[in-house]
PDB file of C-alpha atoms in Angstrom:
ATOM      1  CA  UNK A  17       0.000   0.000   0.000  1.00 81.00           C
ATOM      2  CA  UNK A  18       2.715   2.501   0.917  1.00 84.00           C
ATOM      3  CA  UNK A  19       4.282   1.967  -2.539  1.00 82.00           C
ATOM      4  CA  UNK A  20       0.931   2.636  -4.233  1.00 88.00           C
ATOM      5  CA  UNK A  21       1.171  -0.747  -5.929  1.00 84.00           C
ATOM      6  CA  UNK A  22      -1.011  -3.728  -6.561  1.00 85.00           C
ATOM      7  CA  UNK A  23       0.527  -7.015  -7.628  1.00 84.00           C
ATOM      8  CA  UNK A  24       0.081  -7.500 -11.390  1.00 87.00           C
ATOM      9  CA  UNK A  25      -1.976 -10.557 -12.372  1.00 91.00           C
ATOM     10  CA  UNK A  26       0.900 -11.968 -14.418  1.00 91.00           C
ATOM     11  CA  UNK A  27       3.741 -11.517 -11.898  1.00 92.00           C
ATOM     12  CA  UNK A  28       4.761 -13.113  -8.661  1.00 93.00           C
ATOM     13  CA  UNK A  29       5.366 -10.907  -5.644  1.00 93.00           C
ATOM     14  CA  UNK A  30       9.087 -11.476  -6.304  1.00 94.00           C
ATOM     15  CA  UNK A  31       8.833  -9.596  -9.593  1.00 93.00           C
ATOM     16  CA  UNK A  32       7.818  -6.420  -7.759  1.00 92.00           C
ATOM     17  CA  UNK A  33       9.802  -4.167  -5.393  1.00 91.00           C
ATOM     18  CA  UNK A  34       8.360  -6.201  -2.508  1.00 91.00           C
ATOM     19  CA  UNK A  35      10.321  -9.247  -3.727  1.00 92.00           C
ATOM     20  CA  UNK A  36      13.619  -7.646  -2.781  1.00 93.00           C
ATOM     21  CA  UNK A  37      12.240  -6.837   0.650  1.00 93.00           C
ATOM     22  CA  UNK A  38      11.098 -10.449   1.192  1.00 95.00           C
ATOM     23  CA  UNK A  39      14.580 -11.730   0.374  1.00 94.00           C
ATOM     24  CA  UNK A  40      16.157  -9.216   2.755  1.00 96.00           C
ATOM     25  CA  UNK A  41      13.729 -10.038   5.563  1.00 96.00           C
ATOM     26  CA  UNK A  42      14.372 -13.767   5.094  1.00 96.00           C
ATOM     27  CA  UNK A  43      18.126 -13.165   5.198  1.00 95.00           C
ATOM     28  CA  UNK A  44      17.847 -11.197   8.436  1.00 96.00           C
ATOM     29  CA  UNK A  45      15.135 -12.987  10.382  1.00 97.00           C
ATOM     30  CA  UNK A  46      15.442 -16.688   9.514  1.00 95.00           C
ATOM     31  CA  UNK A  47      19.055 -16.974  10.773  1.00 94.00           C
ATOM     32  CA  UNK A  48      17.926 -15.261  13.986  1.00 96.00           C
ATOM     33  CA  UNK A  49      15.358 -18.005  14.573  1.00 93.00           C
ATOM     34  CA  UNK A  50      12.224 -16.287  13.259  1.00 94.00           C
ATOM     35  CA  UNK A  51      10.091 -18.097  10.706  1.00 89.00           C
ATOM     36  CA  UNK A  52       8.379 -15.957   8.098  1.00 94.00           C
ATOM     37  CA  UNK A  53       5.178 -16.567   6.193  1.00 94.00           C
ATOM     38  CA  UNK A  54       5.147 -15.340   2.637  1.00 94.00           C
ATOM     39  CA  UNK A  55       2.406 -12.938   1.557  1.00 92.00           C
ATOM     40  CA  UNK A  56      -0.907 -13.961   0.054  1.00 93.00           C
ATOM     41  CA  UNK A  57      -1.378 -14.437  -3.657  1.00 94.00           C
ATOM     42  CA  UNK A  58      -4.597 -12.482  -4.034  1.00 93.00           C
ATOM     43  CA  UNK A  59      -5.250 -13.676  -7.579  1.00 94.00           C
ATOM     44  CA  UNK A  60      -7.315 -16.624  -6.366  1.00 94.00           C
ATOM     45  CA  UNK A  61      -8.010 -18.232  -9.734  1.00 93.00           C
ATOM     46  CA  UNK A  62      -4.427 -17.928 -11.044  1.00 94.00           C
ATOM     47  CA  UNK A  63      -3.093 -21.149  -9.577  1.00 95.00           C
ATOM     48  CA  UNK A  64       0.027 -21.267 -11.772  1.00 96.00           C
ATOM     49  CA  UNK A  65       1.054 -17.896 -10.368  1.00 96.00           C
ATOM     50  CA  UNK A  66       0.543 -19.260  -6.847  1.00 96.00           C
ATOM     51  CA  UNK A  67       2.682 -22.311  -7.646  1.00 96.00           C
ATOM     52  CA  UNK A  68       5.478 -20.207  -9.147  1.00 96.00           C
ATOM     53  CA  UNK A  69       5.409 -17.963  -6.102  1.00 95.00           C
ATOM     54  CA  UNK A  70       5.588 -20.943  -3.726  1.00 97.00           C
ATOM     55  CA  UNK A  71       8.663 -22.178  -5.602  1.00 95.00           C
ATOM     56  CA  UNK A  72      10.306 -18.779  -5.091  1.00 96.00           C
ATOM     57  CA  UNK A  73       9.221 -18.668  -1.432  1.00 96.00           C
ATOM     58  CA  UNK A  74      11.040 -21.953  -0.814  1.00 95.00           C
ATOM     59  CA  UNK A  75      14.121 -20.683  -2.654  1.00 94.00           C
ATOM     60  CA  UNK A  76      14.168 -17.910  -0.037  1.00 94.00           C
ATOM     61  CA  UNK A  77      13.861 -20.372   2.844  1.00 94.00           C
ATOM     62  CA  UNK A  78      10.212 -19.568   3.528  1.00 95.00           C
ATOM     63  CA  UNK A  79       8.107 -22.673   4.077  1.00 93.00           C
ATOM     64  CA  UNK A  80       4.790 -21.157   5.089  1.00 93.00           C
ATOM     65  CA  UNK A  81       2.356 -19.274   2.898  1.00 95.00           C
ATOM     66  CA  UNK A  82      -0.626 -17.193   3.888  1.00 93.00           C
ATOM     67  CA  UNK A  83      -3.712 -18.323   1.969  1.00 95.00           C
ATOM     68  CA  UNK A  84      -6.367 -15.773   1.119  1.00 94.00           C
ATOM     69  CA  UNK A  85      -8.908 -18.384   0.001  1.00 95.00           C
ATOM     70  CA  UNK A  86      -9.569 -21.979   1.105  1.00 96.00           C
ATOM     71  CA  UNK A  87      -9.108 -23.225  -2.484  1.00 96.00           C
ATOM     72  CA  UNK A  88      -5.390 -22.352  -2.197  1.00 96.00           C
ATOM     73  CA  UNK A  89      -4.689 -24.577   0.810  1.00 96.00           C
ATOM     74  CA  UNK A  90      -4.362 -27.846  -1.119  1.00 95.00           C
ATOM     75  CA  UNK A  91      -1.891 -26.284  -3.557  1.00 96.00           C
ATOM     76  CA  UNK A  92       0.183 -24.826  -0.741  1.00 96.00           C
ATOM     77  CA  UNK A  93       0.303 -28.131   1.119  1.00 95.00           C
ATOM     78  CA  UNK A  94       1.244 -30.046  -2.044  1.00 96.00           C
ATOM     79  CA  UNK A  95       4.034 -27.593  -2.834  1.00 96.00           C
ATOM     80  CA  UNK A  96       5.578 -28.183   0.595  1.00 96.00           C
ATOM     81  CA  UNK A  97       5.702 -31.967   0.167  1.00 97.00           C
ATOM     82  CA  UNK A  98       9.205 -33.287  -0.312  1.00 95.00           C
ATOM     83  CA  UNK A  99      10.658 -35.648  -2.868  1.00 95.00           C
ATOM     84  CA  UNK A 100      12.074 -39.019  -1.954  1.00 94.00           C
ATOM     85  CA  UNK A 101      15.462 -37.706  -3.138  1.00 94.00           C
ATOM     86  CA  UNK A 102      15.315 -34.794  -0.675  1.00 95.00           C
ATOM     87  CA  UNK A 103      14.247 -37.155   2.099  1.00 96.00           C
ATOM     88  CA  UNK A 104      17.114 -39.554   1.351  1.00 95.00           C
ATOM     89  CA  UNK A 105      19.689 -36.735   1.206  1.00 95.00           C
ATOM     90  CA  UNK A 106      18.415 -35.235   4.470  1.00 96.00           C
ATOM     91  CA  UNK A 107      18.800 -38.614   6.161  1.00 95.00           C
ATOM     92  CA  UNK A 108      22.345 -38.944   4.796  1.00 95.00           C
ATOM     93  CA  UNK A 109      23.302 -35.463   6.004  1.00 95.00           C
ATOM     94  CA  UNK A 110      21.941 -36.101   9.499  1.00 95.00           C
ATOM     95  CA  UNK A 111      23.491 -39.559   9.788  1.00 93.00           C
ATOM     96  CA  UNK A 112      26.036 -39.845  12.616  1.00 92.00           C
ATOM     97  CA  UNK A 113      28.486 -41.551  10.274  1.00 93.00           C
ATOM     98  CA  UNK A 114      28.151 -38.996   7.448  1.00 91.00           C
ATOM     99  CA  UNK A 115      31.389 -37.953   5.761  1.00 93.00           C
ATOM    100  CA  UNK A 116      32.300 -34.282   5.971  1.00 93.00           C
ATOM    101  CA  UNK A 117      31.596 -33.875   2.231  1.00 91.00           C
ATOM    102  CA  UNK A 118      29.988 -36.436  -0.063  1.00 91.00           C
ATOM    103  CA  UNK A 119      28.197 -36.763  -3.389  1.00 89.00           C
ATOM    104  CA  UNK A 120      24.524 -37.655  -3.806  1.00 89.00           C
ATOM    105  CA  UNK A 121      22.416 -37.486  -6.982  1.00 88.00           C
ATOM    106  CA  UNK A 122      25.013 -35.350  -8.759  1.00 90.00           C
ATOM    107  CA  UNK A 123      25.405 -32.798  -5.948  1.00 90.00           C
ATOM    108  CA  UNK A 124      27.899 -32.336  -3.153  1.00 93.00           C
ATOM    109  CA  UNK A 125      26.489 -32.440   0.349  1.00 92.00           C
ATOM    110  CA  UNK A 126      28.169 -31.127   3.460  1.00 94.00           C
ATOM    111  CA  UNK A 127      26.572 -31.836   6.854  1.00 95.00           C
ATOM    112  CA  UNK A 128      28.136 -28.749   8.456  1.00 94.00           C
ATOM    113  CA  UNK A 129      26.559 -26.519   5.803  1.00 93.00           C
ATOM    114  CA  UNK A 130      23.358 -28.400   5.018  1.00 95.00           C
ATOM    115  CA  UNK A 131      22.242 -29.561   8.497  1.00 95.00           C
ATOM    116  CA  UNK A 132      19.551 -26.882   8.896  1.00 94.00           C
ATOM    117  CA  UNK A 133      18.206 -27.653   5.416  1.00 94.00           C
ATOM    118  CA  UNK A 134      18.077 -31.378   6.246  1.00 96.00           C
ATOM    119  CA  UNK A 135      16.228 -30.708   9.495  1.00 96.00           C
ATOM    120  CA  UNK A 136      13.689 -28.558   7.626  1.00 94.00           C
ATOM    121  CA  UNK A 137      13.218 -31.345   5.071  1.00 96.00           C
ATOM    122  CA  UNK A 138      12.408 -33.828   7.844  1.00 97.00           C
ATOM    123  CA  UNK A 139       9.996 -31.337   9.431  1.00 95.00           C
ATOM    124  CA  UNK A 140       8.266 -30.832   6.078  1.00 96.00           C
ATOM    125  CA  UNK A 141       8.141 -34.621   5.648  1.00 97.00           C
ATOM    126  CA  UNK A 142       6.436 -35.017   9.032  1.00 97.00           C
ATOM    127  CA  UNK A 143       4.001 -32.193   8.249  1.00 95.00           C
ATOM    128  CA  UNK A 144       3.235 -32.611   4.535  1.00 95.00           C
ATOM    129  CA  UNK A 145       4.644 -36.014   3.519  1.00 96.00           C
ATOM    130  CA  UNK A 146       6.244 -37.167   0.294  1.00 96.00           C
ATOM    131  CA  UNK A 147       5.177 -36.120  -3.173  1.00 91.00           C
ATOM    132  CA  UNK A 148       4.507 -38.866  -5.639  1.00 81.00           C
ATOM    133  CA  UNK A 149       6.700 -37.705  -8.537  1.00 64.00           C
ATOM    134  CA  UNK A 150      10.500 -37.690  -8.919  1.00 54.00           C
ATOM    135  CA  UNK A 151      12.189 -34.316  -8.324  1.00 51.00           C
ATOM    136  CA  UNK A 152      12.846 -33.664 -12.046  1.00 52.00           C
ATOM    137  CA  UNK A 153       9.109 -33.936 -12.721  1.00 49.00           C
ATOM    138  CA  UNK A 154       8.244 -31.798  -9.686  1.00 50.00           C
ATOM    139  CA  UNK A 155      10.373 -28.900 -10.881  1.00 52.00           C
ATOM    140  CA  UNK A 156       8.699 -28.998 -14.286  1.00 49.00           C
ATOM    141  CA  UNK A 157       5.295 -29.338 -12.643  1.00 48.00           C
ATOM    142  CA  UNK A 158       5.767 -26.331 -10.382  1.00 46.00           C
ATOM    143  CA  UNK A 159       7.002 -24.182 -13.223  1.00 44.00           C
ATOM    144  CA  UNK A 160       4.969 -25.413 -16.189  1.00 43.00           C
ATOM    145  CA  UNK A 161       1.811 -27.260 -15.173  1.00 39.00           C
ATOM    146  CA  UNK A 162      -0.618 -27.435 -12.375  1.00 36.00           C
ATOM    147  CA  UNK A 163      -2.127 -30.904 -11.901  1.00 37.00           C
ATOM    148  CA  UNK A 164      -1.380 -32.930  -8.779  1.00 35.00           C
TER     149      UNK A 164
END
C-alpha cells in the first residue's frame, strides 16, 4: 500500500519491489530463529502464479504461505511436500556416520553446511509427507503445469 502498488496478475510478488524486501527479511530474520510466512497471492483463480510464487518462497527459505482463500490450501500443502530424493539426502546429512563432504544425486552435500536444510526437510516430511513424482518432474510441474 505505501508503494501505491497492486501485484500484477501476471507476476509473482518477487517480480515487484516487494520481492527484494522479502529476500532481505528472510536473510535477516530466519538466521535469527524467526520463521516468516510469505504474503498472500490475491489472484485466487491464477493457480500457476501461486505455484510459481511458492517455488520462489522456498528458494528464499520460507516454508509457510498465507492463503487468502480456502481453495489455495491444497496447492500450498502439495508444494511443501518433499521428494524421496530430498528425504534420502536429508537422512544422509543427518546420519552420525556422514562424511564431511559427499556426493549424492550429482550434488555435493556437506553436513556442516546443510544440516539446517536437512532438518527442515524432515519437518516438512512429518508435516506434509512425500510427493509422488521424482524431483525432475516436480520442478517442471511447479514451473509449467498445475495438476497434482
